[in-house]
XYZ file of C-alpha atoms in Angstrom:
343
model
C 119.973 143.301 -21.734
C 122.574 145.922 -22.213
C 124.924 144.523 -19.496
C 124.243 141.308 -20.588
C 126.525 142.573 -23.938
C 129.082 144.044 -22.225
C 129.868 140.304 -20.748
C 132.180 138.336 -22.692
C 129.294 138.518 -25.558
C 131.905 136.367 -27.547
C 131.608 133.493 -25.382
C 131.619 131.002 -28.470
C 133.714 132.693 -30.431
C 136.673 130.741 -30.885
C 139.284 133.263 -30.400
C 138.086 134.830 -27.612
C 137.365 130.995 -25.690
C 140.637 129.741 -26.689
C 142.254 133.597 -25.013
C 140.412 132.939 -22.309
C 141.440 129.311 -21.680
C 144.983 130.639 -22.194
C 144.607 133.242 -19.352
C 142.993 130.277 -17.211
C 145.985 128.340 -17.580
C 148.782 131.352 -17.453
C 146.874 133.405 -14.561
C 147.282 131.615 -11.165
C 144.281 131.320 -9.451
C 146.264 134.014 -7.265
C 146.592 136.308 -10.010
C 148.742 137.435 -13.171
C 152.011 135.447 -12.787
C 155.184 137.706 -12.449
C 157.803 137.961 -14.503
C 159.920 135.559 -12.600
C 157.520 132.807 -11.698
C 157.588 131.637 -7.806
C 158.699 128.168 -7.766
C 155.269 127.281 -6.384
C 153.296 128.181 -9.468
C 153.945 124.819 -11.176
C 152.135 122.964 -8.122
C 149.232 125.559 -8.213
C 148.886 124.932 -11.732
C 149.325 121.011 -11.045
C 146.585 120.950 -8.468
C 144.469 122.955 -10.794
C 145.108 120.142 -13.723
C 144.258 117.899 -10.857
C 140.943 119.289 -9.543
C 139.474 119.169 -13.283
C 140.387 115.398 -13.644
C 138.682 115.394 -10.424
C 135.690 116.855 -11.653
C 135.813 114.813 -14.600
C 135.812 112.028 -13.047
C 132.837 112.777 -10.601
C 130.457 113.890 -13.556
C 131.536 110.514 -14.733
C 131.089 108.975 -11.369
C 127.481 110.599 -10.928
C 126.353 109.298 -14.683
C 127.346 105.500 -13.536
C 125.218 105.941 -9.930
C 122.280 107.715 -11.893
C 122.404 104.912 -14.135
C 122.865 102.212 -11.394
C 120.054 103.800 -9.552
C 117.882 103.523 -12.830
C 119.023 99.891 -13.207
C 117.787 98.945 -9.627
C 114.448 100.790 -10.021
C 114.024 98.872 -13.591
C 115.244 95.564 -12.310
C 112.708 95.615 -8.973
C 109.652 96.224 -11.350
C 110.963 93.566 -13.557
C 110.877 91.260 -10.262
C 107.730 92.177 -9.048
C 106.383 91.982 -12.867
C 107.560 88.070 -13.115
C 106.610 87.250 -9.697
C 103.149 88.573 -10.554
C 102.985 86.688 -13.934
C 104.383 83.312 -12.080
C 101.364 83.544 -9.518
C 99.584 83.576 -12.573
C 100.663 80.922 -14.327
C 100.142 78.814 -11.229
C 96.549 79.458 -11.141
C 96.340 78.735 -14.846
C 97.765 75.419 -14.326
C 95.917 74.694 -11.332
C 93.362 75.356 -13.441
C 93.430 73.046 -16.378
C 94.858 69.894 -14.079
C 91.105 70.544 -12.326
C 89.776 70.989 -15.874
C 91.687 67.887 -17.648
C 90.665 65.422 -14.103
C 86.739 66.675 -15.055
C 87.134 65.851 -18.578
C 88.671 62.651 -17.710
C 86.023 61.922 -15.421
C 82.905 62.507 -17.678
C 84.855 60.918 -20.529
C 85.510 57.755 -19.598
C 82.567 56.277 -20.308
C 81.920 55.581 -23.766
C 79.412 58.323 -24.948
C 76.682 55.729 -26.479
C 76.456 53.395 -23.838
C 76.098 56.559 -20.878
C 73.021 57.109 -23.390
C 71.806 53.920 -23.295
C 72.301 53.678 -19.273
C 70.856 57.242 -18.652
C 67.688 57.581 -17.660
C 67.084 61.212 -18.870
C 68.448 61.320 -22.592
C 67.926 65.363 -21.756
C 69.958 65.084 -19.191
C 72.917 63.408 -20.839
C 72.848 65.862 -23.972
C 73.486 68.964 -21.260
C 75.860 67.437 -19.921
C 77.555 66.633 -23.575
C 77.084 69.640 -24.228
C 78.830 71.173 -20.530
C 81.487 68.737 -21.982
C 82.019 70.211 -25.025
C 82.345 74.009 -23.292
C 84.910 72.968 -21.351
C 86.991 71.188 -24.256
C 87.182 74.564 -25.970
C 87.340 76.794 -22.403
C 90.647 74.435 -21.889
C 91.860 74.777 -25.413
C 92.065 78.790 -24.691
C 93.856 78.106 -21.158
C 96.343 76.309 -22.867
C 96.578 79.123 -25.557
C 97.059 81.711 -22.075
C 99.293 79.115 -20.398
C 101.893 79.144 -22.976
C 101.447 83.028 -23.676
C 102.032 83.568 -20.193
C 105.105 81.251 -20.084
C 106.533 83.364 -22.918
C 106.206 86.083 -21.259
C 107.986 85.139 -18.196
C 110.608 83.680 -20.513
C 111.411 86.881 -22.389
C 111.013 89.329 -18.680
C 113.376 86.692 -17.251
C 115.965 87.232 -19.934
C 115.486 90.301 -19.895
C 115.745 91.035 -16.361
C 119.061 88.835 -16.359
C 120.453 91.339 -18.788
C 119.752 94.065 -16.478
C 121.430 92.176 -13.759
C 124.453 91.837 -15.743
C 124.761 95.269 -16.851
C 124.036 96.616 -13.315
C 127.220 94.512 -11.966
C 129.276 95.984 -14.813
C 127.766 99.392 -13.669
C 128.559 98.940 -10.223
C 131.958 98.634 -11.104
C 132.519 101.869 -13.269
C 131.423 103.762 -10.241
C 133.876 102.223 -7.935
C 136.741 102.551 -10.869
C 135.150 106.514 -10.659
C 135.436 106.911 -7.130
C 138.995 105.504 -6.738
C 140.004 107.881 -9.569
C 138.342 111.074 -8.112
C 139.927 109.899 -4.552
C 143.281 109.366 -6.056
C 143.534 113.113 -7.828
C 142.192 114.503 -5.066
C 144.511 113.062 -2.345
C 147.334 114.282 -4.978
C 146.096 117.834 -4.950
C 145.599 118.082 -1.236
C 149.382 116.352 -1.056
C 150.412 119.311 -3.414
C 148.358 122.234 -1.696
C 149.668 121.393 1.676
C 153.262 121.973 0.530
C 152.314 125.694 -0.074
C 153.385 128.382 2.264
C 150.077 128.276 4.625
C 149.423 132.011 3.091
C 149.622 130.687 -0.815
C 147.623 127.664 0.606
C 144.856 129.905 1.745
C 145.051 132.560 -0.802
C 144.065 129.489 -3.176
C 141.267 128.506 -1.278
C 139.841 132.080 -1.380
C 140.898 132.658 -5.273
C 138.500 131.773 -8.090
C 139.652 129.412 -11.543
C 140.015 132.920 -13.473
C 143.059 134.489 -10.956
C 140.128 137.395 -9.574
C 138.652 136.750 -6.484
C 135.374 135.062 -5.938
C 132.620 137.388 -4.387
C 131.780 136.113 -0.666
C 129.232 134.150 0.139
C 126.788 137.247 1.649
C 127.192 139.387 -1.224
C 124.610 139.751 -3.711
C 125.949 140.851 -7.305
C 123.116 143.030 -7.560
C 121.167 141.818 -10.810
C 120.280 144.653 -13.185
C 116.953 145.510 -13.542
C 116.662 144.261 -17.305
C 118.430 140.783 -16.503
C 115.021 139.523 -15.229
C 115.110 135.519 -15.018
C 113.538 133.651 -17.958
C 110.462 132.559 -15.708
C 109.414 131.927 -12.054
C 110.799 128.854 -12.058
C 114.203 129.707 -13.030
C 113.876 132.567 -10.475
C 112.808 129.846 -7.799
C 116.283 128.367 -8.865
C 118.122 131.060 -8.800
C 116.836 131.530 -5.343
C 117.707 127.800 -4.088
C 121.124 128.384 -5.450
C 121.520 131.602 -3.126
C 120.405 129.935 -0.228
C 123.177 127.471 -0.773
C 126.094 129.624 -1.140
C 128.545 128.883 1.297
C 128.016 124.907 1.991
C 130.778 122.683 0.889
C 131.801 121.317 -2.156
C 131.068 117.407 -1.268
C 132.332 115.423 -4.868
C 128.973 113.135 -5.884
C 126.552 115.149 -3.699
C 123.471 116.791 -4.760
C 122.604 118.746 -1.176
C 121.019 119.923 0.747
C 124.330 120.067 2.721
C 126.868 119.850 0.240
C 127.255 119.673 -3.664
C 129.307 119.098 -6.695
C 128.859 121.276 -9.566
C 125.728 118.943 -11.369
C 124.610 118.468 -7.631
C 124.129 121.829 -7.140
C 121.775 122.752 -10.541
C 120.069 119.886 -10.346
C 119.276 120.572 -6.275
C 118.475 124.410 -7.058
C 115.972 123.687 -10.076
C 114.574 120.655 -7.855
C 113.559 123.199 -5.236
C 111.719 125.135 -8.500
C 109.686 121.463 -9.177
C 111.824 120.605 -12.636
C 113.579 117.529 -12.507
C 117.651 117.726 -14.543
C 119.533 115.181 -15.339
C 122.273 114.059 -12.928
C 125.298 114.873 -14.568
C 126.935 118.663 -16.465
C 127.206 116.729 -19.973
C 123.169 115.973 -19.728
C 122.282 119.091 -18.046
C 123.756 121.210 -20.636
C 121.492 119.466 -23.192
C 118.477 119.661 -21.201
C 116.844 123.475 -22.648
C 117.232 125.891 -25.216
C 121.050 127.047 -26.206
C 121.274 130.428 -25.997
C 124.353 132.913 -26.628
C 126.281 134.160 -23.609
C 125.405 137.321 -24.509
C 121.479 136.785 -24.468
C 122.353 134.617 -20.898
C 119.760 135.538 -18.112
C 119.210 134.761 -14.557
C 118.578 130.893 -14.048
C 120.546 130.056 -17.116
C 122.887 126.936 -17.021
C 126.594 127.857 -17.716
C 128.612 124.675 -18.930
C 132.522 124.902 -19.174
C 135.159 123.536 -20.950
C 135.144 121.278 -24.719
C 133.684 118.123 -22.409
C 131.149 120.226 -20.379
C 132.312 118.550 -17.218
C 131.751 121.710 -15.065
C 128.302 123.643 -15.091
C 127.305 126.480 -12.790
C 124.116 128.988 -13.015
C 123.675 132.366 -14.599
C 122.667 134.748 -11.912
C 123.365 138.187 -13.790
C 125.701 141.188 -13.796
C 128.627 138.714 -15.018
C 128.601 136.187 -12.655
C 127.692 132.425 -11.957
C 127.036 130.490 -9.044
C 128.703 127.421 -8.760
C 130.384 124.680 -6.806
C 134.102 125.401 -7.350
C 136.054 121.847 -6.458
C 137.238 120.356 -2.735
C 137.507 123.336 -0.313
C 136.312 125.920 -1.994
C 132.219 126.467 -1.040
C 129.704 127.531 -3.042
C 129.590 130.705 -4.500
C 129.654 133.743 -7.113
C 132.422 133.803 -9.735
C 132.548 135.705 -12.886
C 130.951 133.895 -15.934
C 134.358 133.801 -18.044
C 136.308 132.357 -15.316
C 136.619 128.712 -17.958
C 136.415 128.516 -21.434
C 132.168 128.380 -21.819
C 131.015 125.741 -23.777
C 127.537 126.377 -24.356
C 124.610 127.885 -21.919
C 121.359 126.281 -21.810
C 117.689 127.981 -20.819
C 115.983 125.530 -19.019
């Protein structure tokens, strides 16, 4: 793990984060600023600001859908539950009217004089007694009818509930989506008044001012930075194979991802299931130090965790940067790291 050490093995130390988010801030994604800053810097430093409230706002975004997606899943087995339990309760009643019209029926005759008039005393005692089953088989429909009818009650109320928070639901993710479209229509309004070649030496620059690695080239993994287990290799792998697609804001592949999307799509491929969002997905393992980081690793940035990208050794993560920038390899301390998880 001896290159593992030689990475930013301070990576939670306070000093050395808050240096780093300093240089984040100061270093265009160009490079070192000059001396004289161009005039342009401010807007490259603006669209920056912008593309994290972007990405804030989609990890924010995708927690609302997960959660609107769990809401509809709960909300048609609630449905299907009290449709189920109302089919019963229908029988039940059906039931007891059939039961009470019997009872009626045999009753209605005073019970000495059927005596007197039957001519098999036997014959009227089975049937008193038949009588008498049904009186107490009724008494214990009654007891299920109005079980039954409390449970449909409470799964009523309770599916109601779930209908009211799935409208209020519905509505953070459209307030989400208008707020990730709105920042990101300003930064495109901001990065098309660049010169076309500081326009598209953004594009190509990473969030730390040093150049991304291209798509095709592998950072060639030390021997010794051997993924945590076949699964997180499996991930590692998935994420390789999608270096290059777009960044797609709320997307979770196969042809384009956010920055959640793209973990949670690369460790799908490796059969475990992560949460939607960075903020969960950081939680979801074992912390580790940066320093101890290996291959398959989950890398979550900044105080809020609202960016996350994968370990894949040698110093560098794979991620999905923001709007026009594809997936791909950028070095580990390119944000301030806020914790990395082993999943």
């Amino acid at each position: 793990m001896g290159s593992h050490r030689r990475l930013a093995p301070t990576g939670f130390d306070r000093g050395t984060v808050a240096a780093v988010g300093l240089l984040s801030v100061a270093a265009a994604v160009l490079g070192a600023v000059p001396a004289t800053a161009s005039p342009h810097d401010d807007r490259r430093t603006e669209v920056d600001r912008l593309h994290t409230e972007a990405e804030q706002a989609t990890e924010a975004y995708n927690k609302a859908d997960a959660r609107t997606e769990a809401l509809r899943a709960e909300i048609d087995a609630a449905q299907d539950s009290i449709a189920r339990q109302q089919a019963r309760i229908n029988t039940l009643r059906d039931g007891l009217g059939s039961l009470a019209g019997a009872q009626y029926r045999s009753g209605g005759v005073d019970p000495a004089l059927a005596l007197l008039l039957s001519a098999d005393p036997d014959d009227y005692l089975d049937k008193a007694s038949v009588l008498d089953r049904i009186t107490t088989h009724q008494a214990g429909e009654l007891r299920e009818l109005e079980g039954a009818m409390r449970d449909l009650a409470q799964d009523r109320a309770e599916a109601g509930e779930k209908l009211t928070e799935l409208e209020k639901s519905r509505k953070a993710v459209a307030a989400h989506k208008k707020t990730v479209e709105r920042k990101l229509a300003e930064a495109r309004r901001l990065l098309n008044s660049l010169p076309d070649d500081e326009r598209a030496a953004y594009d190509r620059g990473s969030r730390s001012g040093r150049t991304g690695l291209a798509a095709g080239t592998d950072p060639a993994v030390p021997g010794d930075a051997a993924p945590a287990s076949g699964r997180a290799a499996a991930a590692v792998a998935a994420a390789r194979s999608a270096l290059g697609k777009p960044y797609v804001w709320g997307a979770n592949g196969p042809t384009g991802f956010d920055c959640s999307g793209l973990t949670q799509w690369s460790y799908a491929q490796a059969g475990i299931g992560l949460p939607r969002t960075s903020q969960a997905q950081s939680g979801a393992g074992q912390r580790v130090s940066l320093d101890q980081a290996q291959p398959g690793d989950l890398v979550a940035y900044r105080d809020d965790a609202s960016h996350i990208g994968m370990y894949v050794g040698n110093g560098q993560v794979i991620h999905a940067p923001y709007p026009g920038a594809p997936v791909r390899y950028d070095p580990v301390g390119m944000m301030p790291v806020s914790s990395v998880t082993r999943v």
